[in-house]
Amino acid sequence: MTSPAPARRMWPLYAAGFTTAFGAHGIAANLGGFSADAVTSLLVLGGLLALYDGAEVLLKPVFGSLADRVGARPLLLGGLVAFAVASVVYVAADSPGWLWAARLGQGAAAAAFSPAASALVARLNPAGGHGRAFGSYGFWKSIGYTLGPLLGGVLVWVGGLRLLFAVLAVLGAAVACWAALAVPVVPPLPKTRQTVLDLVRRLTDRVFLAPTGALAAATAALSVGVGFLPVTGRAAGLDTIATGAAVSLLAACAAVVQPRAGRALDEGRITTRTGLAAGLAITAAGLAAAMLPGMAGVLAAAALIGAGTGLITPLGFAALAANTPQERLGQTMGAAELGRELGDAGGPLLVAVVASLATLAYGFGALAVLVAAGAAIAFTARRRP
């Protein structure tokens, strides 16, 4: 593409990003409190939460490669339709066994349309507009993460878990219809033969590992902030309203920063390498701030983690798009999404393990050290001739 795609073609892709984020967090945040018949223990709750992410981890690289072969648009539409069908399964059956099937189906469907949407964002825009496009895409995903627990909780309070699944079914079907009407056909590009060794070399090259590692670190910090900052707040004597406001501040900062970071990249005011290094440094500072006691530490951590991850996300995806052959975009985006999912799971696990051995403050500190090390490596590489 030589000019940015019209907004009417991009909005369905932003809506797809919102759908996967809203579906993931909307249900996850409400499973434990409103479905006693289906969630009978913490072990069952953990399994249901892991089912969605596990399907994404296993299938995103597969569907990303398939998008390069058959085209990203069919994967986008098929995944959205499958998401709606999986949601209908629980609405119709309303039984604990079918809840597992519905969550597995939703995760597999998201694994199909999420990397396809990312690939289309890159294919429909020129390289000079990738920052702005991915900034807007990330903004709407952040809105989905923010509204998921809140709006999902309201829906479950009004009509139970079935109402939330029904809304997700309607949302998936509506976005699929919208995308079918507005998103143009983007045919797959001819590809040279790629061996397994070629794939390994490309996925272990620094131009892939650096932005993917930054995205994984950002996702790990975001997941830790959302999950553990409320624990820190409660330990400091804060009520649920205050801790909820802190998590909302984190999500809001991430949402606000992403479009601005993308525009700054496109206008040449920052580079991907400088921006990723700065984003990692800000994120590490936020995790360090979480070690401070009281409301000041919680708010400072939320603001800094949100700003840092908001800076990293659009720049990381723009860097991947700029350094990937167009015919391999789906494969690259699927592999990068896998890295983000591993960060999403690994960050909370690291903090929890360290906290169980010492205190939660040391858990935040351990992750802060790892993220700061990534920032130091990025700054050092930036200064090399």
mmCIF file of C-alpha atoms in Angstrom:
data_model
loop_
_atom_site.group_PDB
_atom_site.id
_atom_site.type_symbol
_atom_site.label_atom_id
_atom_site.label_comp_id
_atom_site.label_asym_id
_atom_site.label_seq_id
_atom_site.Cartn_x
_atom_site.Cartn_y
_atom_site.Cartn_z
ATOM 1 C CA MET A 1 0.000 0.000 0.000
ATOM 2 C CA THR A 2 1.268 3.481 -0.911
ATOM 3 C CA SER A 3 -1.229 5.462 1.170
ATOM 4 C CA PRO A 4 -2.988 4.761 4.486
ATOM 5 C CA ALA A 5 -6.196 2.752 4.243
ATOM 6 C CA PRO A 6 -9.425 4.742 4.701
ATOM 7 C CA ALA A 7 -10.803 4.711 8.218
ATOM 8 C CA ARG A 8 -13.879 2.739 7.130
ATOM 9 C CA ARG A 9 -11.616 -0.185 6.193
ATOM 10 C CA MET A 10 -9.615 -0.042 9.425
ATOM 11 C CA TRP A 11 -12.441 0.245 11.967
ATOM 12 C CA PRO A 12 -13.539 -3.423 11.659
ATOM 13 C CA LEU A 13 -9.949 -4.467 12.422
ATOM 14 C CA TYR A 14 -9.928 -2.270 15.523
ATOM 15 C CA ALA A 15 -13.266 -3.826 16.491
ATOM 16 C CA ALA A 16 -11.723 -7.307 16.127
ATOM 17 C CA GLY A 17 -8.943 -6.293 18.528
ATOM 18 C CA PHE A 18 -11.543 -4.990 20.964
ATOM 19 C CA THR A 19 -13.494 -8.259 20.679
ATOM 20 C CA THR A 20 -10.607 -10.542 21.609
ATOM 21 C CA ALA A 21 -9.596 -8.316 24.552
ATOM 22 C CA PHE A 22 -13.145 -7.863 25.828
ATOM 23 C CA GLY A 23 -13.889 -11.577 25.493
ATOM 24 C CA ALA A 24 -10.715 -12.633 27.287
ATOM 25 C CA HIS A 25 -10.964 -10.319 30.295
ATOM 26 C CA GLY A 26 -14.748 -9.967 30.479
ATOM 27 C CA ILE A 27 -15.279 -13.647 31.192
ATOM 28 C CA ALA A 28 -12.042 -14.274 33.093
ATOM 29 C CA ALA A 29 -12.802 -11.521 35.594
ATOM 30 C CA ASN A 30 -16.283 -12.900 36.335
ATOM 31 C CA LEU A 31 -15.878 -16.665 36.301
ATOM 32 C CA GLY A 32 -14.959 -17.031 39.953
ATOM 33 C CA GLY A 33 -17.627 -14.845 41.486
ATOM 34 C CA PHE A 34 -20.741 -15.554 39.455
ATOM 35 C CA SER A 35 -20.642 -19.190 38.355
ATOM 36 C CA ALA A 36 -20.525 -21.352 41.479
ATOM 37 C CA ASP A 37 -22.225 -24.197 39.649
ATOM 38 C CA ALA A 38 -19.447 -24.395 37.046
ATOM 39 C CA VAL A 39 -16.441 -23.228 39.090
ATOM 40 C CA THR A 40 -16.383 -25.540 42.077
ATOM 41 C CA SER A 41 -12.761 -24.998 43.157
ATOM 42 C CA LEU A 42 -9.698 -22.855 42.538
ATOM 43 C CA LEU A 43 -8.274 -25.696 40.457
ATOM 44 C CA VAL A 44 -11.291 -25.617 38.145
ATOM 45 C CA LEU A 45 -11.084 -21.832 37.933
ATOM 46 C CA GLY A 46 -7.403 -22.022 37.028
ATOM 47 C CA GLY A 47 -8.154 -24.586 34.334
ATOM 48 C CA LEU A 48 -10.864 -22.452 32.781
ATOM 49 C CA LEU A 49 -8.611 -19.398 32.801
ATOM 50 C CA ALA A 50 -5.721 -21.340 31.261
ATOM 51 C CA LEU A 51 -7.904 -22.938 28.594
ATOM 52 C CA TYR A 52 -8.411 -19.713 26.609
ATOM 53 C CA ASP A 53 -4.754 -18.646 26.771
ATOM 54 C CA GLY A 54 -3.524 -22.175 26.161
ATOM 55 C CA ALA A 55 -5.485 -22.433 22.926
ATOM 56 C CA GLU A 56 -4.007 -19.120 21.798
ATOM 57 C CA VAL A 57 -0.448 -20.153 22.643
ATOM 58 C CA LEU A 58 -0.717 -23.385 20.671
ATOM 59 C CA LEU A 59 -2.690 -22.131 17.671
ATOM 60 C CA LYS A 60 -1.612 -18.543 16.956
ATOM 61 C CA PRO A 61 1.578 -19.519 15.089
ATOM 62 C CA VAL A 62 -0.383 -22.133 13.130
ATOM 63 C CA PHE A 63 -3.150 -19.752 12.087
ATOM 64 C CA GLY A 64 -0.604 -17.006 11.384
ATOM 65 C CA SER A 65 1.157 -19.231 8.855
ATOM 66 C CA LEU A 66 -2.195 -20.269 7.392
ATOM 67 C CA ALA A 67 -3.097 -16.590 6.909
ATOM 68 C CA ASP A 68 -0.022 -16.197 4.681
ATOM 69 C CA ARG A 69 -1.143 -19.183 2.617
ATOM 70 C CA VAL A 70 -4.854 -18.485 2.097
ATOM 71 C CA GLY A 71 -5.045 -14.782 2.931
ATOM 72 C CA ALA A 72 -5.589 -12.960 6.212
ATOM 73 C CA ARG A 73 -9.175 -11.890 5.428
ATOM 74 C CA PRO A 74 -10.645 -15.451 5.377
ATOM 75 C CA LEU A 75 -8.944 -16.180 8.725
ATOM 76 C CA LEU A 76 -10.314 -12.936 10.154
ATOM 77 C CA LEU A 77 -13.886 -13.666 9.082
ATOM 78 C CA GLY A 78 -13.748 -17.363 9.943
ATOM 79 C CA GLY A 79 -12.281 -16.688 13.368
ATOM 80 C CA LEU A 80 -14.929 -14.088 14.227
ATOM 81 C CA VAL A 81 -17.729 -16.417 13.121
ATOM 82 C CA ALA A 82 -16.210 -19.268 15.125
ATOM 83 C CA PHE A 83 -15.975 -16.967 18.159
ATOM 84 C CA ALA A 84 -19.688 -16.191 17.864
ATOM 85 C CA VAL A 85 -20.570 -19.890 17.471
ATOM 86 C CA ALA A 86 -18.448 -20.888 20.487
ATOM 87 C CA SER A 87 -20.202 -18.230 22.562
ATOM 88 C CA VAL A 88 -23.616 -19.503 21.480
ATOM 89 C CA VAL A 89 -22.674 -22.993 22.663
ATOM 90 C CA TYR A 90 -22.792 -21.978 26.310
ATOM 91 C CA VAL A 91 -25.847 -19.757 25.830
ATOM 92 C CA ALA A 92 -27.761 -22.730 24.433
ATOM 93 C CA ALA A 93 -26.425 -25.456 26.739
ATOM 94 C CA ASP A 94 -25.803 -23.614 30.039
ATOM 95 C CA SER A 95 -23.957 -26.496 31.683
ATOM 96 C CA PRO A 96 -20.497 -26.736 33.281
ATOM 97 C CA GLY A 97 -19.191 -29.130 30.635
ATOM 98 C CA TRP A 98 -20.213 -26.865 27.778
ATOM 99 C CA LEU A 99 -18.565 -23.903 29.523
ATOM 100 C CA TRP A 100 -15.227 -25.647 29.032
ATOM 101 C CA ALA A 101 -16.040 -26.279 25.370
ATOM 102 C CA ALA A 102 -17.120 -22.668 24.858
ATOM 103 C CA ARG A 103 -13.928 -21.231 26.380
ATOM 104 C CA LEU A 104 -11.759 -23.595 24.341
ATOM 105 C CA GLY A 105 -13.637 -22.607 21.177
ATOM 106 C CA GLN A 106 -13.335 -18.898 21.965
ATOM 107 C CA GLY A 107 -9.584 -19.226 22.529
ATOM 108 C CA ALA A 108 -9.072 -21.156 19.291
ATOM 109 C CA ALA A 109 -11.166 -18.611 17.374
ATOM 110 C CA ALA A 110 -9.219 -15.682 18.853
ATOM 111 C CA ALA A 111 -6.001 -17.439 17.832
ATOM 112 C CA ALA A 112 -7.273 -17.293 14.245
ATOM 113 C CA PHE A 113 -8.587 -13.743 13.917
ATOM 114 C CA SER A 114 -6.127 -11.901 16.198
ATOM 115 C CA PRO A 115 -2.910 -12.429 14.150
ATOM 116 C CA ALA A 116 -4.956 -12.069 10.947
ATOM 117 C CA ALA A 117 -6.154 -8.639 12.098
ATOM 118 C CA SER A 118 -2.572 -7.607 12.947
ATOM 119 C CA ALA A 119 -1.350 -8.764 9.533
ATOM 120 C CA LEU A 120 -4.134 -6.813 7.781
ATOM 121 C CA VAL A 121 -3.287 -3.672 9.755
ATOM 122 C CA ALA A 122 0.217 -3.931 8.309
ATOM 123 C CA ARG A 123 -0.830 -4.935 4.766
ATOM 124 C CA LEU A 124 -3.403 -2.142 4.395
ATOM 125 C CA ASN A 125 -1.007 0.631 5.408
ATOM 126 C CA PRO A 126 2.378 1.782 4.098
ATOM 127 C CA ALA A 127 5.459 1.381 6.235
ATOM 128 C CA GLY A 128 5.372 5.081 7.090
ATOM 129 C CA GLY A 129 1.903 4.681 8.609
ATOM 130 C CA HIS A 130 2.406 1.522 10.639
ATOM 131 C CA GLY A 131 2.999 3.374 13.888
ATOM 132 C CA ARG A 132 -0.281 5.261 13.717
ATOM 133 C CA ALA A 133 -2.217 2.178 12.559
ATOM 134 C CA PHE A 134 -0.873 -0.113 15.284
ATOM 135 C CA GLY A 135 -1.291 2.669 17.836
ATOM 136 C CA SER A 136 -5.005 2.878 17.052
ATOM 137 C CA TYR A 137 -5.315 -0.916 17.019
ATOM 138 C CA GLY A 138 -3.629 -1.138 20.419
ATOM 139 C CA PHE A 139 -5.816 1.669 21.764
ATOM 140 C CA TRP A 140 -9.006 -0.275 21.077
ATOM 141 C CA LYS A 141 -7.546 -3.484 22.495
ATOM 142 C CA SER A 142 -6.739 -1.549 25.673
ATOM 143 C CA ILE A 143 -10.322 -0.289 25.778
ATOM 144 C CA GLY A 144 -11.475 -3.904 25.542
ATOM 145 C CA TYR A 145 -9.208 -4.925 28.406
ATOM 146 C CA THR A 146 -10.497 -1.989 30.467
ATOM 147 C CA LEU A 147 -14.207 -2.478 29.802
ATOM 148 C CA GLY A 148 -14.128 -6.292 29.951
ATOM 149 C CA PRO A 149 -14.139 -6.735 33.740
ATOM 150 C CA LEU A 150 -16.409 -3.712 34.337
ATOM 151 C CA LEU A 151 -19.049 -4.176 31.647
ATOM 152 C CA GLY A 152 -18.796 -7.957 31.912
ATOM 153 C CA GLY A 153 -19.521 -7.719 35.619
ATOM 154 C CA VAL A 154 -22.604 -5.586 34.970
ATOM 155 C CA LEU A 155 -23.903 -8.048 32.357
ATOM 156 C CA VAL A 156 -23.356 -11.039 34.636
ATOM 157 C CA TRP A 157 -25.044 -9.209 37.522
ATOM 158 C CA VAL A 158 -28.068 -8.472 35.305
ATOM 159 C CA GLY A 159 -28.493 -11.782 33.514
ATOM 160 C CA GLY A 160 -25.833 -14.243 34.609
ATOM 161 C CA LEU A 161 -22.925 -15.685 32.687
ATOM 162 C CA ARG A 162 -25.209 -16.679 29.803
ATOM 163 C CA LEU A 163 -26.018 -13.026 29.087
ATOM 164 C CA LEU A 164 -22.316 -12.189 28.828
ATOM 165 C CA PHE A 165 -21.761 -15.073 26.395
ATOM 166 C CA ALA A 166 -24.815 -13.931 24.411
ATOM 167 C CA VAL A 167 -23.408 -10.410 24.107
ATOM 168 C CA LEU A 168 -20.069 -11.857 22.952
ATOM 169 C CA ALA A 169 -21.880 -13.957 20.340
ATOM 170 C CA VAL A 170 -23.657 -10.882 18.984
ATOM 171 C CA LEU A 171 -20.426 -8.867 19.077
ATOM 172 C CA GLY A 172 -18.458 -11.521 17.172
ATOM 173 C CA ALA A 173 -21.173 -11.912 14.528
ATOM 174 C CA ALA A 174 -21.587 -8.148 14.124
ATOM 175 C CA VAL A 175 -17.856 -7.547 13.686
ATOM 176 C CA ALA A 176 -17.670 -10.440 11.203
ATOM 177 C CA CYS A 177 -20.443 -8.893 9.079
ATOM 178 C CA TRP A 178 -18.835 -5.469 9.325
ATOM 179 C CA ALA A 179 -15.443 -6.853 8.267
ATOM 180 C CA ALA A 180 -16.996 -8.774 5.368
ATOM 181 C CA LEU A 181 -18.469 -5.527 4.036
ATOM 182 C CA ALA A 182 -15.601 -3.133 4.729
ATOM 183 C CA VAL A 183 -12.276 -4.997 4.743
ATOM 184 C CA PRO A 184 -10.981 -5.493 1.192
ATOM 185 C CA VAL A 185 -9.673 -8.747 -0.206
ATOM 186 C CA VAL A 186 -5.913 -8.852 0.319
ATOM 187 C CA PRO A 187 -4.628 -11.798 -1.715
ATOM 188 C CA PRO A 188 -1.683 -13.796 -0.374
ATOM 189 C CA LEU A 189 1.641 -12.872 -1.905
ATOM 190 C CA PRO A 190 3.823 -15.392 -3.743
ATOM 191 C CA LYS A 191 6.411 -16.893 -1.426
ATOM 192 C CA THR A 192 9.794 -18.409 -1.951
ATOM 193 C CA ARG A 193 10.263 -21.869 -0.499
ATOM 194 C CA GLN A 194 11.101 -21.742 3.205
ATOM 195 C CA THR A 195 12.821 -24.569 5.035
ATOM 196 C CA VAL A 196 12.590 -25.178 8.746
ATOM 197 C CA LEU A 197 16.146 -23.835 9.055
ATOM 198 C CA ASP A 198 15.134 -20.623 7.256
ATOM 199 C CA LEU A 199 12.229 -20.177 9.676
ATOM 200 C CA VAL A 200 14.457 -20.764 12.701
ATOM 201 C CA ARG A 201 16.992 -18.244 11.410
ATOM 202 C CA ARG A 202 14.336 -15.608 10.840
ATOM 203 C CA LEU A 203 12.690 -16.116 14.232
ATOM 204 C CA THR A 204 16.046 -16.037 16.047
ATOM 205 C CA ASP A 205 17.273 -12.928 14.266
ATOM 206 C CA ARG A 206 17.588 -9.810 16.400
ATOM 207 C CA VAL A 207 15.095 -7.872 14.258
ATOM 208 C CA PHE A 208 12.456 -10.368 15.422
ATOM 209 C CA LEU A 209 13.659 -11.184 18.926
ATOM 210 C CA ALA A 210 14.167 -7.579 20.099
ATOM 211 C CA PRO A 211 10.638 -6.255 19.463
ATOM 212 C CA THR A 212 9.041 -9.582 20.427
ATOM 213 C CA GLY A 213 10.981 -9.634 23.686
ATOM 214 C CA ALA A 214 9.906 -6.061 24.395
ATOM 215 C CA LEU A 215 6.270 -6.970 23.686
ATOM 216 C CA ALA A 216 6.514 -9.996 25.975
ATOM 217 C CA ALA A 217 8.014 -7.850 28.753
ATOM 218 C CA ALA A 218 5.275 -5.246 28.331
ATOM 219 C CA THR A 219 2.554 -7.886 28.478
ATOM 220 C CA ALA A 220 4.147 -9.471 31.551
ATOM 221 C CA ALA A 221 4.260 -6.111 33.353
ATOM 222 C CA LEU A 222 0.695 -5.287 32.344
ATOM 223 C CA SER A 223 -0.593 -8.635 33.581
ATOM 224 C CA VAL A 224 1.314 -8.283 36.851
ATOM 225 C CA GLY A 225 0.002 -4.753 37.350
ATOM 226 C CA VAL A 226 -3.612 -5.752 36.760
ATOM 227 C CA GLY A 227 -3.342 -8.855 38.935
ATOM 228 C CA PHE A 228 -1.120 -7.792 41.844
ATOM 229 C CA LEU A 229 -1.528 -4.034 42.304
ATOM 230 C CA PRO A 230 -4.973 -4.591 43.904
ATOM 231 C CA VAL A 231 -3.308 -6.990 46.344
ATOM 232 C CA THR A 232 -0.751 -4.337 47.259
ATOM 233 C CA GLY A 233 -3.522 -1.766 47.653
ATOM 234 C CA ARG A 234 -5.567 -3.970 49.957
ATOM 235 C CA ALA A 235 -2.493 -4.700 52.074
ATOM 236 C CA ALA A 236 -2.062 -0.925 52.462
ATOM 237 C CA GLY A 237 -5.640 -0.599 53.715
ATOM 238 C CA LEU A 238 -7.195 0.713 50.473
ATOM 239 C CA ASP A 239 -10.748 -0.259 49.586
ATOM 240 C CA THR A 240 -11.847 -1.968 46.374
ATOM 241 C CA ILE A 241 -12.872 1.331 44.774
ATOM 242 C CA ALA A 242 -9.389 2.760 45.192
ATOM 243 C CA THR A 243 -7.647 -0.351 43.906
ATOM 244 C CA GLY A 244 -10.074 -0.587 40.989
ATOM 245 C CA ALA A 245 -9.315 3.044 40.134
ATOM 246 C CA ALA A 246 -5.602 2.233 40.096
ATOM 247 C CA VAL A 247 -6.099 -0.608 37.607
ATOM 248 C CA SER A 248 -8.291 1.658 35.477
ATOM 249 C CA LEU A 249 -5.523 4.289 35.563
ATOM 250 C CA LEU A 250 -3.051 1.704 34.264
ATOM 251 C CA ALA A 251 -5.315 0.738 31.371
ATOM 252 C CA ALA A 252 -6.182 4.360 30.609
ATOM 253 C CA CYS A 253 -2.506 5.402 30.444
ATOM 254 C CA ALA A 254 -1.763 2.521 28.077
ATOM 255 C CA ALA A 255 -4.718 3.445 25.869
ATOM 256 C CA VAL A 256 -3.826 7.151 25.729
ATOM 257 C CA VAL A 257 -0.116 6.678 25.028
ATOM 258 C CA GLN A 258 -0.391 4.139 22.185
ATOM 259 C CA PRO A 259 -1.818 6.386 19.404
ATOM 260 C CA ARG A 260 0.574 9.196 20.352
ATOM 261 C CA ALA A 261 3.562 6.853 20.268
ATOM 262 C CA GLY A 262 2.494 5.589 16.844
ATOM 263 C CA ARG A 263 2.182 9.119 15.458
ATOM 264 C CA ALA A 264 5.578 10.073 16.872
ATOM 265 C CA LEU A 265 7.126 7.074 15.103
ATOM 266 C CA ASP A 266 5.515 7.891 11.757
ATOM 267 C CA GLU A 267 6.586 11.542 12.001
ATOM 268 C CA GLY A 268 10.193 10.588 12.746
ATOM 269 C CA ARG A 269 10.279 12.093 16.240
ATOM 270 C CA ILE A 270 11.333 8.741 17.726
ATOM 271 C CA THR A 271 12.771 5.508 16.368
ATOM 272 C CA THR A 272 11.590 2.028 17.224
ATOM 273 C CA ARG A 273 14.848 1.192 18.981
ATOM 274 C CA THR A 274 14.883 4.354 21.100
ATOM 275 C CA GLY A 275 11.161 4.089 21.833
ATOM 276 C CA LEU A 276 11.350 0.437 22.879
ATOM 277 C CA ALA A 277 14.312 1.117 25.150
ATOM 278 C CA ALA A 278 12.524 4.079 26.746
ATOM 279 C CA GLY A 279 9.325 2.076 27.132
ATOM 280 C CA LEU A 280 11.166 -0.747 28.891
ATOM 281 C CA ALA A 281 12.880 1.732 31.215
ATOM 282 C CA ILE A 282 9.565 3.410 32.119
ATOM 283 C CA THR A 283 7.929 0.018 32.693
ATOM 284 C CA ALA A 284 10.781 -1.083 34.958
ATOM 285 C CA ALA A 285 10.426 2.158 36.918
ATOM 286 C CA GLY A 286 6.716 1.426 37.350
ATOM 287 C CA LEU A 287 7.419 -2.062 38.680
ATOM 288 C CA ALA A 288 9.971 -0.589 41.079
ATOM 289 C CA ALA A 289 7.405 1.988 42.220
ATOM 290 C CA ALA A 290 5.037 -0.872 43.067
ATOM 291 C CA MET A 291 7.468 -1.781 45.863
ATOM 292 C CA LEU A 292 6.650 1.494 47.639
ATOM 293 C CA PRO A 293 3.962 1.284 50.328
ATOM 294 C CA GLY A 294 0.623 3.086 50.272
ATOM 295 C CA MET A 295 -1.533 4.755 47.672
ATOM 296 C CA ALA A 296 1.340 6.786 46.208
ATOM 297 C CA GLY A 297 3.232 3.651 45.216
ATOM 298 C CA VAL A 298 0.167 1.996 43.700
ATOM 299 C CA LEU A 299 -0.774 5.052 41.615
ATOM 300 C CA ALA A 300 2.797 5.732 40.487
ATOM 301 C CA ALA A 301 3.188 2.084 39.471
ATOM 302 C CA ALA A 302 -0.102 2.085 37.557
ATOM 303 C CA ALA A 303 0.713 5.273 35.651
ATOM 304 C CA LEU A 304 4.285 4.275 34.766
ATOM 305 C CA ILE A 305 3.474 0.673 33.804
ATOM 306 C CA GLY A 306 0.578 1.887 31.652
ATOM 307 C CA ALA A 307 2.698 4.551 29.925
ATOM 308 C CA GLY A 308 5.633 2.200 29.367
ATOM 309 C CA THR A 309 3.568 -0.627 27.917
ATOM 310 C CA GLY A 310 1.599 1.875 25.819
ATOM 311 C CA LEU A 311 4.871 3.075 24.303
ATOM 312 C CA ILE A 312 6.202 -0.421 23.623
ATOM 313 C CA THR A 313 3.146 -2.032 22.000
ATOM 314 C CA PRO A 314 2.677 -0.012 18.769
ATOM 315 C CA LEU A 315 6.426 0.401 18.247
ATOM 316 C CA GLY A 316 7.037 -3.319 18.694
ATOM 317 C CA PHE A 317 4.437 -4.322 16.129
ATOM 318 C CA ALA A 318 5.576 -1.593 13.732
ATOM 319 C CA ALA A 319 9.158 -2.865 13.998
ATOM 320 C CA LEU A 320 8.029 -6.420 13.252
ATOM 321 C CA ALA A 321 6.010 -5.280 10.233
ATOM 322 C CA ALA A 322 8.904 -3.192 8.901
ATOM 323 C CA ASN A 323 11.396 -6.065 9.085
ATOM 324 C CA THR A 324 9.186 -8.888 7.816
ATOM 325 C CA PRO A 325 8.622 -9.841 4.164
ATOM 326 C CA GLN A 326 5.026 -9.001 3.291
ATOM 327 C CA GLU A 327 4.309 -12.589 2.324
ATOM 328 C CA ARG A 328 5.312 -13.792 5.835
ATOM 329 C CA LEU A 329 3.446 -11.206 7.916
ATOM 330 C CA GLY A 330 0.873 -13.647 9.272
ATOM 331 C CA GLN A 331 3.536 -16.085 10.409
ATOM 332 C CA THR A 332 5.527 -13.330 12.108
ATOM 333 C CA MET A 333 2.506 -11.804 13.844
ATOM 334 C CA GLY A 334 1.403 -15.226 15.057
ATOM 335 C CA ALA A 335 4.854 -15.952 16.478
ATOM 336 C CA ALA A 336 4.990 -12.505 18.110
ATOM 337 C CA GLU A 337 1.570 -13.062 19.661
ATOM 338 C CA LEU A 338 2.925 -16.323 21.068
ATOM 339 C CA GLY A 339 5.711 -14.329 22.722
ATOM 340 C CA ARG A 340 3.159 -11.980 24.248
ATOM 341 C CA GLU A 341 1.102 -14.876 25.594
ATOM 342 C CA LEU A 342 4.209 -16.380 27.210
ATOM 343 C CA GLY A 343 4.918 -13.015 28.836
ATOM 344 C CA ASP A 344 1.303 -12.816 29.970
ATOM 345 C CA ALA A 345 1.701 -16.144 31.766
ATOM 346 C CA GLY A 346 5.353 -15.893 32.813
ATOM 347 C CA GLY A 347 5.240 -12.469 34.457
ATOM 348 C CA PRO A 348 2.584 -13.295 37.080
ATOM 349 C CA LEU A 349 4.173 -16.723 37.633
ATOM 350 C CA LEU A 350 7.589 -15.169 38.351
ATOM 351 C CA VAL A 351 6.136 -12.590 40.735
ATOM 352 C CA ALA A 352 4.039 -15.220 42.512
ATOM 353 C CA VAL A 353 7.003 -17.569 43.006
ATOM 354 C CA VAL A 354 9.263 -14.829 44.369
ATOM 355 C CA ALA A 355 6.451 -13.479 46.559
ATOM 356 C CA SER A 356 5.859 -16.931 48.032
ATOM 357 C CA LEU A 357 9.538 -17.134 48.991
ATOM 358 C CA ALA A 358 9.841 -13.549 50.243
ATOM 359 C CA THR A 359 7.207 -10.795 49.879
ATOM 360 C CA LEU A 360 5.197 -9.324 47.012
ATOM 361 C CA ALA A 361 7.502 -6.288 46.930
ATOM 362 C CA TYR A 362 10.414 -8.573 46.068
ATOM 363 C CA GLY A 363 8.292 -10.127 43.323
ATOM 364 C CA PHE A 364 7.764 -6.719 41.736
ATOM 365 C CA GLY A 365 11.477 -6.055 42.138
ATOM 366 C CA ALA A 366 12.488 -9.285 40.400
ATOM 367 C CA LEU A 367 10.417 -8.478 37.324
ATOM 368 C CA ALA A 368 11.644 -4.868 37.410
ATOM 369 C CA VAL A 369 15.254 -6.090 37.251
ATOM 370 C CA LEU A 370 14.528 -8.289 34.224
ATOM 371 C CA VAL A 371 12.713 -5.501 32.358
ATOM 372 C CA ALA A 372 15.451 -2.995 33.249
ATOM 373 C CA ALA A 373 18.044 -5.429 31.895
ATOM 374 C CA GLY A 374 16.141 -5.469 28.607
ATOM 375 C CA ALA A 375 16.171 -1.669 28.555
ATOM 376 C CA ALA A 376 19.920 -1.603 29.231
ATOM 377 C CA ILE A 377 20.579 -4.026 26.384
ATOM 378 C CA ALA A 378 18.421 -1.937 24.047
ATOM 379 C CA PHE A 379 20.210 1.301 24.984
ATOM 380 C CA THR A 380 23.616 -0.350 24.575
ATOM 381 C CA ALA A 381 22.701 -1.694 21.146
ATOM 382 C CA ARG A 382 21.436 1.753 20.144
ATOM 383 C CA ARG A 383 24.826 3.323 20.867
ATOM 384 C CA ARG A 384 26.833 0.772 18.887
ATOM 385 C CA PRO A 385 28.144 2.004 15.509
#
